[in-house]
């Protein structure tokens, strides 16, 4: 994505000034959380099954300026949505939607945008954290990029978590915040997704590819090879990443198709595990041995067969992709991304008309 030019000092100073005026406090008291968006070159739609994924953050994302409120009150304003969100940290938060409810719900973001902050409070409360301090904050993201397939919801959730934790002097590790954001998505919003998004936001490092095993939670950063004395400049010139937005947005929390496909993956896992004599295992495709899949895949119904084929072929692409990245074979890496995108459309059957699209190099593409 080129040099890391975000956030600029002008952006940070503007947010500090806004919060200072909201709270009647000095600019020097304002803290700013920087929570970047992410891309997933390889590993699409397999994190919820415990697969291994790749990710990296980009130089766009969420900025949340805040100060402790001095009491239990939370007061929030947005640079993108109307109104003001107000609640208290001593209010008990309840989930918005059951993960097993496949019905579509309507959410007016102009009225309900503050619910992600409530979700962060819910996650912290659910693990018996004692919060006595609210925040006064102002949150803003890049214009037109919310709900565009770059994990804006995870970036917002992580930002609110870190602000509330800082205001209440809670020492929380990145791994713990990955779990807290999972609670926001899975329990508060009822979305049955995995941990790819928040892991990328919290664990990535500039210029590296994050490798995350979503079953074991083991992770590592894979650096591109050193090409010469000026290796940092040279590897930046060796490839380009272009993000092209289709112009259509989708909010996964109101789309029943996402949870339905997750359920189909689990149903496929249950069939395969039962056929291989391991029916007591948790129905996740990561619990199915590749050999068992090859032996029993013929018994799967067509839709379930497609979901399983995407999972096992995508895991293989991820493994090949890490080797290609580490050895500097970026063209091979791009080819794998193209194959991933095609499988996402044909086997996972996500809607190719929605969300963002990623172009790798000058000829390779796939869907985020």
PDB file of N, CA and C in Angstrom, residues 4 40 44 55 85 90 102 115 133 137 144-145 150-151 175 196 209 212 241-242 257 287 317-318 339 356 360:
ATOM      1  N   UNK A   4       3.508   4.273   4.851  1.00  0.00           N
ATOM      2  CA  UNK A   4       2.468   4.365   5.872  1.00  0.00           C
ATOM      3  C   UNK A   4       2.182   5.838   6.147  1.00  0.00           C
ATOM      4  N   UNK A  40      -7.400  -9.875   3.527  1.00  0.00           N
ATOM      5  CA  UNK A  40      -7.094 -11.297   3.716  1.00  0.00           C
ATOM      6  C   UNK A  40      -6.682 -11.859   2.363  1.00  0.00           C
ATOM      7  N   UNK A  44      -9.791 -17.031   2.886  1.00  0.00           N
ATOM      8  CA  UNK A  44     -11.144 -16.473   2.916  1.00  0.00           C
ATOM      9  C   UNK A  44     -12.162 -17.499   3.397  1.00  0.00           C
ATOM     10  N   UNK A  55      -3.259 -12.508   6.609  1.00  0.00           N
ATOM     11  CA  UNK A  55      -3.869 -11.173   6.696  1.00  0.00           C
ATOM     12  C   UNK A  55      -2.785 -10.113   6.786  1.00  0.00           C
ATOM     13  N   UNK A  85     -24.510   9.087  20.916  1.00  0.00           N
ATOM     14  CA  UNK A  85     -24.775   7.864  21.678  1.00  0.00           C
ATOM     15  C   UNK A  85     -24.445   8.119  23.140  1.00  0.00           C
ATOM     16  N   UNK A  90     -22.145   1.201  33.921  1.00  0.00           N
ATOM     17  CA  UNK A  90     -22.726   0.339  34.942  1.00  0.00           C
ATOM     18  C   UNK A  90     -24.075  -0.223  34.507  1.00  0.00           C
ATOM     19  N   UNK A 102     -31.801 -17.068  12.089  1.00  0.00           N
ATOM     20  CA  UNK A 102     -31.390 -16.832  10.706  1.00  0.00           C
ATOM     21  C   UNK A 102     -32.202 -15.738  10.033  1.00  0.00           C
ATOM     22  N   UNK A 115     -24.173   1.147  18.992  1.00  0.00           N
ATOM     23  CA  UNK A 115     -24.322  -0.187  19.559  1.00  0.00           C
ATOM     24  C   UNK A 115     -23.005  -0.959  19.615  1.00  0.00           C
ATOM     25  N   UNK A 133     -15.436   3.825  34.866  1.00  0.00           N
ATOM     26  CA  UNK A 133     -15.131   5.059  34.151  1.00  0.00           C
ATOM     27  C   UNK A 133     -15.630   4.972  32.709  1.00  0.00           C
ATOM     28  N   UNK A 137     -16.053  10.507  23.589  1.00  0.00           N
ATOM     29  CA  UNK A 137     -15.263  10.182  22.420  1.00  0.00           C
ATOM     30  C   UNK A 137     -15.866  10.592  21.095  1.00  0.00           C
ATOM     31  N   UNK A 144     -17.045   6.492   3.045  1.00  0.00           N
ATOM     32  CA  UNK A 144     -17.546   5.521   2.087  1.00  0.00           C
ATOM     33  C   UNK A 144     -16.988   4.127   2.215  1.00  0.00           C
ATOM     34  N   UNK A 145     -16.168   3.843   3.235  1.00  0.00           N
ATOM     35  CA  UNK A 145     -15.533   2.524   3.327  1.00  0.00           C
ATOM     36  C   UNK A 145     -16.107   1.653   4.433  1.00  0.00           C
ATOM     37  N   UNK A 150     -13.792  -4.688   4.463  1.00  0.00           N
ATOM     38  CA  UNK A 150     -12.445  -4.522   5.010  1.00  0.00           C
ATOM     39  C   UNK A 150     -12.428  -4.654   6.532  1.00  0.00           C
ATOM     40  N   UNK A 151     -13.486  -5.252   7.082  1.00  0.00           N
ATOM     41  CA  UNK A 151     -13.592  -5.491   8.524  1.00  0.00           C
ATOM     42  C   UNK A 151     -13.715  -4.209   9.324  1.00  0.00           C
ATOM     43  N   UNK A 175      -4.113 -10.853  22.561  1.00  0.00           N
ATOM     44  CA  UNK A 175      -4.829 -12.122  22.481  1.00  0.00           C
ATOM     45  C   UNK A 175      -6.153 -12.062  23.240  1.00  0.00           C
ATOM     46  N   UNK A 196     -10.400 -13.997  12.319  1.00  0.00           N
ATOM     47  CA  UNK A 196      -9.468 -13.413  11.346  1.00  0.00           C
ATOM     48  C   UNK A 196      -9.355 -11.906  11.494  1.00  0.00           C
ATOM     49  N   UNK A 209       3.292 -10.456   6.496  1.00  0.00           N
ATOM     50  CA  UNK A 209       2.079 -11.238   6.307  1.00  0.00           C
ATOM     51  C   UNK A 209       1.818 -11.998   7.593  1.00  0.00           C
ATOM     52  N   UNK A 212      -2.137 -16.950  10.867  1.00  0.00           N
ATOM     53  CA  UNK A 212      -2.931 -17.203  12.070  1.00  0.00           C
ATOM     54  C   UNK A 212      -3.643 -18.542  11.951  1.00  0.00           C
ATOM     55  N   UNK A 241      -0.483  -3.646  -4.231  1.00  0.00           N
ATOM     56  CA  UNK A 241      -1.810  -4.097  -3.834  1.00  0.00           C
ATOM     57  C   UNK A 241      -2.787  -2.973  -4.161  1.00  0.00           C
ATOM     58  N   UNK A 242      -3.766  -3.284  -4.971  1.00  0.00           N
ATOM     59  CA  UNK A 242      -4.794  -2.310  -5.333  1.00  0.00           C
ATOM     60  C   UNK A 242      -6.125  -2.772  -4.771  1.00  0.00           C
ATOM     61  N   UNK A 257     -27.543 -14.887   5.140  1.00  0.00           N
ATOM     62  CA  UNK A 257     -26.760 -15.785   4.300  1.00  0.00           C
ATOM     63  C   UNK A 257     -25.420 -16.148   4.905  1.00  0.00           C
ATOM     64  N   UNK A 287     -11.451 -30.168  12.219  1.00  0.00           N
ATOM     65  CA  UNK A 287     -11.346 -31.432  12.947  1.00  0.00           C
ATOM     66  C   UNK A 287     -11.422 -32.646  12.030  1.00  0.00           C
ATOM     67  N   UNK A 317      -4.133 -23.690  -0.312  1.00  0.00           N
ATOM     68  CA  UNK A 317      -3.632 -22.446  -0.932  1.00  0.00           C
ATOM     69  C   UNK A 317      -2.895 -21.583   0.086  1.00  0.00           C
ATOM     70  N   UNK A 318      -3.403 -21.530   1.301  1.00  0.00           N
ATOM     71  CA  UNK A 318      -2.744 -20.752   2.357  1.00  0.00           C
ATOM     72  C   UNK A 318      -1.343 -21.283   2.598  1.00  0.00           C
ATOM     73  N   UNK A 339      -7.153 -17.905  -7.481  1.00  0.00           N
ATOM     74  CA  UNK A 339      -7.821 -19.179  -7.269  1.00  0.00           C
ATOM     75  C   UNK A 339      -8.721 -19.121  -6.027  1.00  0.00           C
ATOM     76  N   UNK A 356     -15.750  -5.339  -1.372  1.00  0.00           N
ATOM     77  CA  UNK A 356     -14.596  -4.817  -2.085  1.00  0.00           C
ATOM     78  C   UNK A 356     -13.927  -5.914  -2.889  1.00  0.00           C
ATOM     79  N   UNK A 360      -4.160  -7.973  -7.152  1.00  0.00           N
ATOM     80  CA  UNK A 360      -2.769  -8.250  -6.777  1.00  0.00           C
ATOM     81  C   UNK A 360      -1.898  -8.103  -8.019  1.00  0.00           C
TER      82      UNK A 360
END
